[in-house]
Amino acid sequence: MVNSETFSPDGTKVVTASDDGTARVWETTRGESLVTLIGHEDVVNSAAFSPDGTRVVTASDDGTARVWDAVAGELLTILAEHDSWVLSAGFSSDGARIGTATYDAVSYTHLTLPTSDLVEISVVAVSFKKKQTTSSDVPQVDI
């Protein structure tokens, strides 16, 4: 099953994320597979191009996000500090950051360097978990 599909910034390629643990870069006019990104150990939930189209970030149920060279298919780095399935990942509009979101409702931010070398920044993760409410938390109104 294909879980996501995203166009490259110039529209000439598409990257897909699949249940078979791979992502694939496709040429859009002929539908030809250009490269298969192999390395995840579980379902790949999403894949997205960097703003310049040279890199792809993938998000997987193996608890990692991975950054790849979009042409050669070479693995550039693994972002592995997640405690749960990584549901989505994407680059910021300037390509300087990667955001990831996990099943346990935590969002992470990672910094990329202009040289395409990636460095993980331990930014405090933002949790979007819903607060559990009890009856004592709800104001009582007499009618």
Tab-separated table of C-alpha atoms in Angstrom:
chain	number	residue	atom	x	y	z
A	1	MET	CA	0.000	0.000	0.000
A	2	VAL	CA	1.217	3.517	-0.789
A	3	ASN	CA	0.797	5.767	2.267
A	4	SER	CA	1.789	9.136	0.828
A	5	GLU	CA	2.856	10.872	-2.356
A	6	THR	CA	4.566	14.238	-2.664
A	7	PHE	CA	5.762	16.182	-5.715
A	8	SER	CA	9.260	17.612	-5.983
A	9	PRO	CA	9.420	21.433	-5.975
A	10	ASP	CA	9.905	21.514	-9.770
A	11	GLY	CA	7.123	18.966	-10.366
A	12	THR	CA	9.304	16.555	-12.351
A	13	LYS	CA	9.408	13.857	-9.658
A	14	VAL	CA	7.153	12.263	-7.075
A	15	VAL	CA	8.235	10.462	-3.902
A	16	THR	CA	6.010	7.745	-2.452
A	17	ALA	CA	6.065	6.065	0.974
A	18	SER	CA	4.929	2.455	1.278
A	19	ASP	CA	3.953	-0.332	3.648
A	20	ASP	CA	6.842	-2.451	2.319
A	21	GLY	CA	9.324	-0.254	4.249
A	22	THR	CA	10.569	1.654	1.210
A	23	ALA	CA	10.115	5.031	-0.406
A	24	ARG	CA	10.504	5.512	-4.146
A	25	VAL	CA	11.325	8.497	-6.327
A	26	TRP	CA	9.448	8.479	-9.633
A	27	GLU	CA	9.727	10.513	-12.823
A	28	THR	CA	6.323	12.116	-13.437
A	29	THR	CA	5.974	12.117	-17.220
A	30	ARG	CA	6.862	8.464	-17.883
A	31	GLY	CA	6.082	7.065	-14.424
A	32	GLU	CA	9.543	5.494	-14.294
A	33	SER	CA	11.021	4.550	-10.915
A	34	LEU	CA	14.303	6.444	-10.528
A	35	VAL	CA	15.509	5.254	-7.121
A	36	THR	CA	14.274	3.114	-4.222
A	37	LEU	CA	15.122	4.287	-0.716
A	38	ILE	CA	15.808	1.126	1.298
A	39	GLY	CA	16.729	1.037	4.990
A	40	HIS	CA	13.647	1.422	7.181
A	41	GLU	CA	12.711	-1.604	9.261
A	42	ASP	CA	8.936	-1.046	9.163
A	43	VAL	CA	6.180	0.804	7.284
A	44	VAL	CA	7.151	4.171	5.767
A	45	ASN	CA	4.317	6.585	6.548
A	46	SER	CA	5.425	9.708	4.681
A	47	ALA	CA	8.112	11.073	2.407
A	48	ALA	CA	8.815	14.642	1.294
A	49	PHE	CA	11.362	16.516	-0.807
A	50	SER	CA	13.581	19.307	0.482
A	51	PRO	CA	12.808	22.747	-1.015
A	52	ASP	CA	15.697	22.402	-3.497
A	53	GLY	CA	14.645	18.853	-4.448
A	54	THR	CA	18.028	17.307	-3.623
A	55	ARG	CA	17.002	15.433	-0.479
A	56	VAL	CA	14.065	13.361	0.751
A	57	VAL	CA	12.986	12.872	4.358
A	58	THR	CA	11.018	9.761	5.302
A	59	ALA	CA	9.031	8.895	8.448
A	60	SER	CA	8.536	5.317	9.613
A	61	ASP	CA	6.891	3.055	12.158
A	62	ASP	CA	10.442	1.899	13.023
A	63	GLY	CA	10.700	5.064	15.171
A	64	THR	CA	13.043	6.915	12.825
A	65	ALA	CA	13.035	9.635	10.233
A	66	ARG	CA	15.731	9.318	7.590
A	67	VAL	CA	17.247	11.793	5.162
A	68	TRP	CA	18.299	10.602	1.713
A	69	ASP	CA	20.018	11.935	-1.378
A	70	ALA	CA	17.071	12.183	-3.810
A	71	VAL	CA	19.158	11.279	-6.881
A	72	ALA	CA	21.604	8.631	-5.661
A	73	GLY	CA	19.315	7.129	-2.991
A	74	GLU	CA	22.158	7.306	-0.470
A	75	LEU	CA	21.183	7.463	3.207
A	76	LEU	CA	22.536	10.734	4.646
A	77	THR	CA	21.400	10.506	8.270
A	78	ILE	CA	19.005	8.815	10.680
A	79	LEU	CA	16.969	10.852	13.171
A	80	ALA	CA	16.346	8.179	15.795
A	81	GLU	CA	15.437	9.866	19.082
A	82	HIS	CA	11.699	9.238	18.723
A	83	ASP	CA	9.871	7.109	21.307
A	84	SER	CA	7.066	6.064	18.994
A	85	TRP	CA	6.102	5.597	15.343
A	86	VAL	CA	7.060	8.590	13.241
A	87	LEU	CA	3.942	9.499	11.283
A	88	SER	CA	5.191	12.437	9.237
A	89	ALA	CA	8.301	14.435	8.458
A	90	GLY	CA	8.988	17.475	6.328
A	91	PHE	CA	11.477	20.224	5.610
A	92	SER	CA	10.950	23.883	6.504
A	93	SER	CA	10.524	26.197	3.507
A	94	ASP	CA	14.189	27.244	3.676
A	95	GLY	CA	15.424	23.651	4.106
A	96	ALA	CA	17.160	24.558	7.371
A	97	ARG	CA	14.956	22.416	9.618
A	98	ILE	CA	13.148	19.101	9.573
A	99	GLY	CA	10.019	18.611	11.621
A	100	THR	CA	8.779	15.187	12.698
A	101	ALA	CA	5.543	14.149	14.377
A	102	THR	CA	5.001	10.910	16.265
A	103	TYR	CA	2.130	8.652	17.236
A	104	ASP	CA	2.529	9.620	20.892
A	105	ALA	CA	1.655	13.246	19.972
A	106	VAL	CA	5.174	14.666	20.234
A	107	SER	CA	6.745	16.969	17.648
A	108	TYR	CA	10.515	17.275	17.139
A	109	THR	CA	12.628	19.818	15.262
A	110	HIS	CA	16.013	19.002	13.726
A	111	LEU	CA	18.511	21.434	12.199
A	112	THR	CA	20.188	20.917	8.824
A	113	LEU	CA	23.447	22.545	7.789
A	114	PRO	CA	23.931	24.281	4.410
A	115	THR	CA	26.525	21.657	3.439
A	116	SER	CA	23.787	18.984	3.452
A	117	ASP	CA	25.421	17.381	6.485
A	118	LEU	CA	22.752	16.976	9.109
A	119	VAL	CA	23.135	17.553	12.799
A	120	GLU	CA	20.497	16.549	15.275
A	121	ILE	CA	19.542	19.328	17.658
A	122	SER	CA	18.030	18.209	20.936
A	123	VAL	CA	15.219	20.726	20.964
A	124	VAL	CA	12.714	20.230	23.729
A	125	ALA	CA	10.016	18.116	22.166
A	126	VAL	CA	6.579	19.675	22.102
A	127	SER	CA	3.846	17.410	23.375
A	128	PHE	CA	0.299	17.824	22.126
A	129	LYS	CA	-1.205	15.271	24.469
A	130	LYS	CA	-4.682	16.053	25.674
A	131	LYS	CA	-5.043	16.717	29.383
A	132	GLN	CA	-7.201	14.164	31.134
A	133	THR	CA	-10.060	15.859	32.917
A	134	THR	CA	-11.913	14.586	35.919
A	135	SER	CA	-15.284	15.631	37.285
A	136	SER	CA	-13.508	17.769	39.906
A	137	ASP	CA	-11.894	19.799	37.055
A	138	VAL	CA	-15.266	20.721	35.577
A	139	PRO	CA	-17.042	23.669	37.199
A	140	GLN	CA	-20.412	22.765	38.670
A	141	VAL	CA	-23.367	24.976	37.862
A	142	ASP	CA	-26.549	24.958	39.947
A	143	ILE	CA	-29.728	25.330	37.935
